[in-house]
Amino acid sequence: MSSKLKITENNLSKALESPKGKDSIAQAALIENKTLRSIVKRQIMQQAWRKQAKELVLEELTRQGVASRGLINQIEKLAGKGTVLTAQEQELLKESLLGDLGKKSGLILVQGNEQQPITYPELAPNNEGELTKVGLNENLTQYAATIAYDFVKENYKECAKHYEEILKIVPANVYTIRNLGIVKMRLGENQEAEQLFKKAAQIEPENGYSYLILGVYYYRIGLDDLAIKSIDEGLKMSPENAKAHHYLGAICIKQGLRERAIKEFENVITIDPSFGDAYYNLAYLYATENPKRLDLARECYLRAQQNGTSADEAMDQALGS
């Protein structure tokens, strides 16, 4: 990623040397690209250093038989400090909740390549033949993959047009319907997006993911009650979806439903014991209960850091650690 960003930066710099390249859009793109490349490079170096240092120290403490919880806690905090971002970097790294659903989410087939020219294959008239994991034959799958390049370039109207072309051939393809919903959201056409997400859930009512994405959509537009209802519905079909439980816990915190939030985060770590953010959220809830449950909070905070969540100064102070 760092090398690709470097190529983009060089291209932008050349563009800015011409009179037409002095516009604010190109300048802003260059600044953003430099910032992102700086974050990537710094993060990779610091992560490698922290991981190596932590493993060496913990190995030695264990060998000596003195790896107490207090020592491990301090080591984990040191190893988990993470990269400190500037205000500008934090703004650039703000991502929508939909973008956090993971590589296996059934959204946008590939990330695309901003440098690659967009050339669509000729569209087959049907969906006959062996189907890929997204329910499309090889031709339609390649066509969908090409749409991802337009998505990366934010050519959302083009994306919508091409997804609609696929749906003329395969009107009930849930993958395409959900992706078209994502595109409609990018275009600010929220009502159409909602209808598409609902349609996906109706076509495959046993597919818990469709309900999750609809719930996340509701959460993003501020309809928390509908978000909870939809994610709950999805969990009936897919109770082992740790990320769905985590979103539900986050919404419950926002709604003041503390006991429900604790239950959801506990579900998360039961399903996925390496889900660091769920431990952190549990630590927050235990530390702010009345009365406080500081022993549990400290234990969860330690587990959060052991699983990749950075230490936090406010939490350190709250826990007296």
Coordinates of C-alpha atoms in Angstrom, one line a residue:
M1 CA 0.0 0.0 0.0
S2 CA 2.8 2.4 0.8
S3 CA 4.5 1.9 -2.6
K4 CA 1.2 2.4 -4.4
L5 CA 0.6 5.6 -2.5
K6 CA 4.2 6.7 -3.4
I7 CA 3.4 6.2 -7.1
T8 CA 0.2 8.2 -6.7
E9 CA 2.1 11.0 -5.0
N10 CA 4.6 11.2 -7.8
N11 CA 1.9 11.3 -10.4
L12 CA 0.1 14.1 -8.5
S13 CA 3.3 16.1 -8.1
K14 CA 3.9 16.0 -11.9
A15 CA 0.3 17.0 -12.5
L16 CA 0.8 20.0 -10.2
E17 CA 3.8 21.2 -12.2
S18 CA 1.5 22.2 -15.1
P19 CA -0.7 25.3 -14.9
K20 CA -3.9 23.2 -14.9
G21 CA -2.6 21.1 -12.0
K22 CA -2.5 24.0 -9.6
D23 CA -6.2 23.7 -8.7
S24 CA -7.3 23.0 -5.1
I25 CA -8.6 19.5 -5.8
A26 CA -5.3 18.2 -7.1
Q27 CA -3.5 20.0 -4.2
A28 CA -5.8 18.4 -1.6
A29 CA -5.4 15.0 -3.2
L30 CA -1.6 15.3 -3.0
I31 CA -1.7 16.3 0.7
E32 CA -4.1 13.4 1.5
N33 CA -1.9 10.9 -0.3
K34 CA 1.3 12.1 1.5
T35 CA -0.5 11.9 4.8
L36 CA -1.9 8.4 4.2
R37 CA 1.5 7.1 3.0
S38 CA 3.1 8.6 6.1
I39 CA 0.6 6.9 8.4
V40 CA 1.1 3.5 6.6
K41 CA 4.9 3.6 6.8
R42 CA 5.0 4.8 10.4
Q43 CA 2.4 2.2 11.5
I44 CA 4.2 -0.7 9.9
M45 CA 7.5 0.2 11.5
Q46 CA 6.0 0.8 14.9
Q47 CA 3.9 -2.4 14.9
A48 CA 6.9 -4.5 13.9
W49 CA 9.0 -3.0 16.7
R50 CA 6.3 -3.3 19.4
K51 CA 5.6 -6.9 18.5
Q52 CA 9.2 -7.9 18.6
A53 CA 10.0 -6.1 21.8
K54 CA 6.9 -7.4 23.6
E55 CA 7.5 -11.0 22.6
L56 CA 11.1 -10.9 23.8
V57 CA 10.3 -9.3 27.1
L58 CA 7.4 -11.6 27.8
E59 CA 9.4 -14.7 26.9
E60 CA 12.1 -13.7 29.3
L61 CA 9.7 -12.9 32.2
T62 CA 8.0 -16.3 31.7
R63 CA 11.3 -18.1 31.7
Q64 CA 12.3 -16.3 34.9
G65 CA 8.9 -17.1 36.4
V66 CA 8.1 -13.5 37.3
A67 CA 5.5 -12.6 34.6
S68 CA 3.0 -11.1 37.1
R69 CA -0.2 -9.5 35.9
G70 CA 1.0 -6.1 36.8
L71 CA 4.2 -6.4 34.8
I72 CA 2.3 -7.9 31.8
N73 CA -0.2 -5.0 32.0
Q74 CA 2.6 -2.4 31.8
I75 CA 4.3 -4.3 28.9
E76 CA 1.0 -4.5 27.0
K77 CA 0.4 -0.8 27.5
L78 CA 3.8 0.0 26.1
A79 CA 3.3 -2.4 23.2
G80 CA -0.1 -1.1 22.4
K81 CA 0.4 2.7 22.4
G82 CA 0.0 2.7 18.6
T83 CA 0.6 5.5 16.2
V84 CA -0.4 9.0 17.4
L85 CA -2.4 10.6 14.6
T86 CA -2.6 14.3 14.0
A87 CA -6.0 15.9 13.7
Q88 CA -5.7 16.0 9.9
E89 CA -4.8 12.3 9.9
Q90 CA -7.7 11.4 12.1
E91 CA -10.1 13.2 9.8
L92 CA -8.7 11.4 6.7
L93 CA -9.0 8.0 8.4
K94 CA -12.7 8.3 9.4
E95 CA -14.5 5.5 7.6
S96 CA -18.1 4.6 7.4
L97 CA -19.4 1.8 9.5
L98 CA -20.3 -0.1 6.3
G99 CA -16.6 0.0 5.3
D100 CA -15.8 -2.0 8.5
L101 CA -17.8 -5.1 7.7
G102 CA -14.8 -7.0 6.5
K103 CA -13.4 -8.7 3.3
K104 CA -16.0 -11.5 3.5
S105 CA -18.9 -9.1 3.8
G106 CA -20.3 -9.6 0.4
L107 CA -19.8 -6.0 -0.5
I108 CA -17.8 -4.6 -3.5
L109 CA -16.0 -7.6 -4.9
V110 CA -12.5 -6.1 -5.1
Q111 CA -11.0 -2.8 -3.9
G112 CA -10.0 -1.8 -7.4
N113 CA -7.0 0.0 -8.7
E114 CA -7.0 3.8 -9.2
Q115 CA -4.1 3.5 -11.7
Q116 CA -5.8 1.0 -14.0
P117 CA -7.9 2.1 -16.9
I118 CA -11.6 1.0 -16.6
T119 CA -12.5 -1.4 -19.5
Y120 CA -15.7 -3.4 -19.0
P121 CA -16.0 -6.8 -20.6
E122 CA -18.8 -7.5 -23.0
L123 CA -21.8 -8.4 -20.9
A124 CA -23.2 -12.0 -21.3
P125 CA -27.0 -12.2 -21.9
N126 CA -27.5 -14.8 -19.1
N127 CA -26.1 -16.2 -15.9
E128 CA -25.6 -19.7 -17.2
G129 CA -22.7 -21.9 -16.2
E130 CA -20.7 -22.4 -13.0
L131 CA -21.4 -19.7 -10.4
T132 CA -18.9 -18.0 -8.2
K133 CA -19.4 -17.4 -4.5
V134 CA -21.4 -14.2 -5.3
G135 CA -23.9 -16.2 -7.3
L136 CA -22.8 -14.9 -10.7
N137 CA -21.1 -16.8 -13.6
E138 CA -17.6 -15.9 -14.6
N139 CA -18.5 -13.2 -17.0
L140 CA -20.9 -11.4 -14.7
T141 CA -18.4 -11.8 -11.9
Q142 CA -15.7 -10.1 -13.9
Y143 CA -18.2 -7.4 -14.9
A144 CA -18.9 -6.8 -11.2
A145 CA -15.2 -6.7 -10.4
T146 CA -14.8 -4.0 -13.0
I147 CA -17.5 -1.9 -11.3
A148 CA -15.2 -1.9 -8.2
Y149 CA -12.7 0.2 -10.2
D150 CA -15.4 2.9 -10.8
F151 CA -16.3 2.6 -7.1
V152 CA -12.7 3.4 -6.1
K153 CA -12.7 6.4 -8.4
E154 CA -16.1 7.5 -6.8
N155 CA -17.8 7.2 -10.2
Y156 CA -21.0 6.2 -8.3
K157 CA -23.4 7.0 -11.1
E158 CA -21.5 4.6 -13.4
C159 CA -21.5 2.0 -10.7
A160 CA -25.3 2.3 -10.3
K161 CA -25.8 2.0 -14.1
H162 CA -23.7 -1.1 -14.4
Y163 CA -25.1 -2.9 -11.3
E164 CA -28.6 -2.2 -12.8
E165 CA -27.4 -3.9 -16.0
I166 CA -26.5 -7.0 -14.0
L167 CA -29.8 -7.0 -12.3
K168 CA -31.6 -7.0 -15.6
I169 CA -30.0 -10.4 -16.2
V170 CA -30.1 -11.7 -12.6
P171 CA -32.8 -9.6 -10.8
A172 CA -32.6 -11.6 -7.6
N173 CA -28.8 -11.6 -7.1
V174 CA -28.4 -10.5 -3.5
Y175 CA -24.8 -9.6 -3.8
T176 CA -25.6 -7.1 -6.6
I177 CA -28.6 -5.7 -4.8
R178 CA -26.6 -5.0 -1.7
N179 CA -23.8 -3.3 -3.6
L180 CA -26.3 -1.2 -5.5
G181 CA -27.7 -0.2 -2.1
I182 CA -24.2 0.9 -1.0
V183 CA -23.8 3.0 -4.2
K184 CA -27.2 4.6 -3.7
M185 CA -26.1 5.6 -0.2
R186 CA -23.0 7.2 -1.7
L187 CA -25.3 9.1 -4.1
G188 CA -27.4 10.3 -1.2
E189 CA -30.4 8.3 -2.4
N190 CA -31.1 6.8 1.0
Q191 CA -34.7 5.7 0.4
E192 CA -33.6 3.7 -2.6
A193 CA -30.8 2.2 -0.6
E194 CA -33.1 1.2 2.2
Q195 CA -35.5 -0.5 -0.3
L196 CA -32.6 -2.4 -1.8
F197 CA -31.3 -3.7 1.5
K198 CA -34.8 -4.7 2.5
K199 CA -35.2 -6.5 -0.9
A200 CA -32.0 -8.4 -0.2
A201 CA -33.3 -9.6 3.1
Q202 CA -36.7 -10.6 1.6
I203 CA -35.0 -12.6 -1.2
E204 CA -32.8 -14.5 1.3
P205 CA -34.6 -14.3 4.6
E206 CA -32.2 -16.9 6.0
N207 CA -29.2 -14.7 5.3
G208 CA -28.5 -12.9 8.5
Y209 CA -25.9 -10.6 6.8
S210 CA -28.6 -8.8 4.8
Y211 CA -30.3 -7.8 8.1
L212 CA -27.0 -6.7 9.6
I213 CA -26.2 -4.4 6.7
L214 CA -29.7 -3.0 6.9
G215 CA -29.2 -2.4 10.6
V216 CA -25.9 -0.7 10.1
Y217 CA -27.6 1.5 7.5
Y218 CA -30.2 2.5 10.1
Y219 CA -27.5 3.2 12.6
R220 CA -25.6 5.5 10.2
I221 CA -28.7 7.6 9.6
G222 CA -29.6 7.8 13.3
L223 CA -32.5 5.3 13.5
D224 CA -31.1 3.3 16.4
D225 CA -34.4 1.5 17.3
L226 CA -34.7 0.2 13.8
A227 CA -31.0 -0.7 13.8
I228 CA -31.4 -2.8 16.9
K229 CA -34.5 -4.5 15.5
S230 CA -32.8 -5.4 12.2
I231 CA -29.5 -6.6 13.7
D232 CA -31.5 -8.7 16.2
E233 CA -33.4 -10.3 13.3
G234 CA -30.1 -11.1 11.5
L235 CA -28.7 -12.7 14.6
K236 CA -31.7 -15.1 14.7
M237 CA -30.2 -16.6 11.5
S238 CA -26.5 -16.0 12.2
P239 CA -26.1 -16.1 16.0
E240 CA -22.3 -16.6 15.7
N241 CA -21.7 -13.3 13.9
A242 CA -19.4 -11.6 16.4
K243 CA -19.4 -8.3 14.5
A244 CA -23.2 -8.1 14.6
H245 CA -23.1 -8.5 18.4
H246 CA -20.4 -5.9 18.6
Y247 CA -22.5 -3.3 16.6
L248 CA -25.5 -4.1 18.7
G249 CA -23.4 -3.5 21.9
A250 CA -22.2 -0.2 20.5
I251 CA -25.8 0.9 19.7
C252 CA -26.9 -0.2 23.2
I253 CA -24.2 1.9 24.9
K254 CA -25.5 4.9 22.9
Q255 CA -29.0 4.2 24.0
G256 CA -28.1 3.8 27.6
L257 CA -28.9 0.0 27.6
R258 CA -25.9 -0.9 29.7
E259 CA -26.9 -4.4 30.7
R260 CA -27.8 -5.3 27.2
A261 CA -24.5 -3.9 25.9
I262 CA -22.5 -6.0 28.4
K263 CA -24.4 -9.1 27.3
E264 CA -23.6 -8.3 23.6
F265 CA -19.9 -7.7 24.2
E266 CA -19.7 -10.9 26.3
N267 CA -21.3 -12.7 23.3
V268 CA -18.6 -11.3 21.1
I269 CA -15.7 -12.6 23.1
T270 CA -17.4 -16.0 23.6
I271 CA -17.5 -16.3 19.8
D272 CA -14.2 -14.6 19.1
P273 CA -11.8 -14.4 22.1
S274 CA -9.4 -12.3 20.0
F275 CA -11.9 -9.4 19.5
G276 CA -9.9 -6.7 21.3
D277 CA -12.4 -3.8 21.0
A278 CA -15.1 -5.9 22.7
Y279 CA -12.9 -6.4 25.7
Y280 CA -12.2 -2.6 25.8
N281 CA -15.9 -1.8 25.7
L282 CA -16.5 -4.2 28.5
A283 CA -13.8 -2.5 30.5
Y284 CA -15.4 0.8 29.9
L285 CA -18.8 -0.4 31.0
Y286 CA -17.5 -2.1 34.2
A287 CA -15.4 0.9 35.1
T288 CA -18.4 3.3 34.8
E289 CA -20.9 1.1 36.6
N290 CA -22.4 2.1 40.0
P291 CA -20.8 0.6 41.9
K292 CA -17.7 0.2 39.8
R293 CA -16.4 -3.3 39.0
L294 CA -12.8 -2.4 38.7
D295 CA -11.3 -5.9 38.9
L296 CA -13.4 -7.0 35.9
A297 CA -12.6 -3.7 34.2
R298 CA -8.8 -4.2 34.6
E299 CA -9.0 -7.8 33.4
C300 CA -10.9 -6.8 30.3
Y301 CA -8.6 -3.8 29.6
L302 CA -5.6 -6.1 29.8
R303 CA -7.2 -8.6 27.4
A304 CA -8.1 -5.8 25.1
Q305 CA -4.4 -4.8 24.8
Q306 CA -3.3 -8.4 24.5
N307 CA -5.6 -8.6 21.4
G308 CA -4.5 -5.5 19.6
T309 CA -6.5 -2.6 21.1
S310 CA -4.2 0.3 22.1
A311 CA -3.9 1.6 25.7
D312 CA -5.9 4.6 26.5
E313 CA -4.8 7.4 28.9
A314 CA -8.3 8.1 30.2
M315 CA -8.9 4.4 30.9
D316 CA -5.5 4.2 32.6
Q317 CA -6.5 7.0 34.9
A318 CA -10.0 5.5 35.6
L319 CA -8.5 2.1 36.5
G320 CA -5.5 3.6 38.5
S321 CA -3.1 1.7 36.3

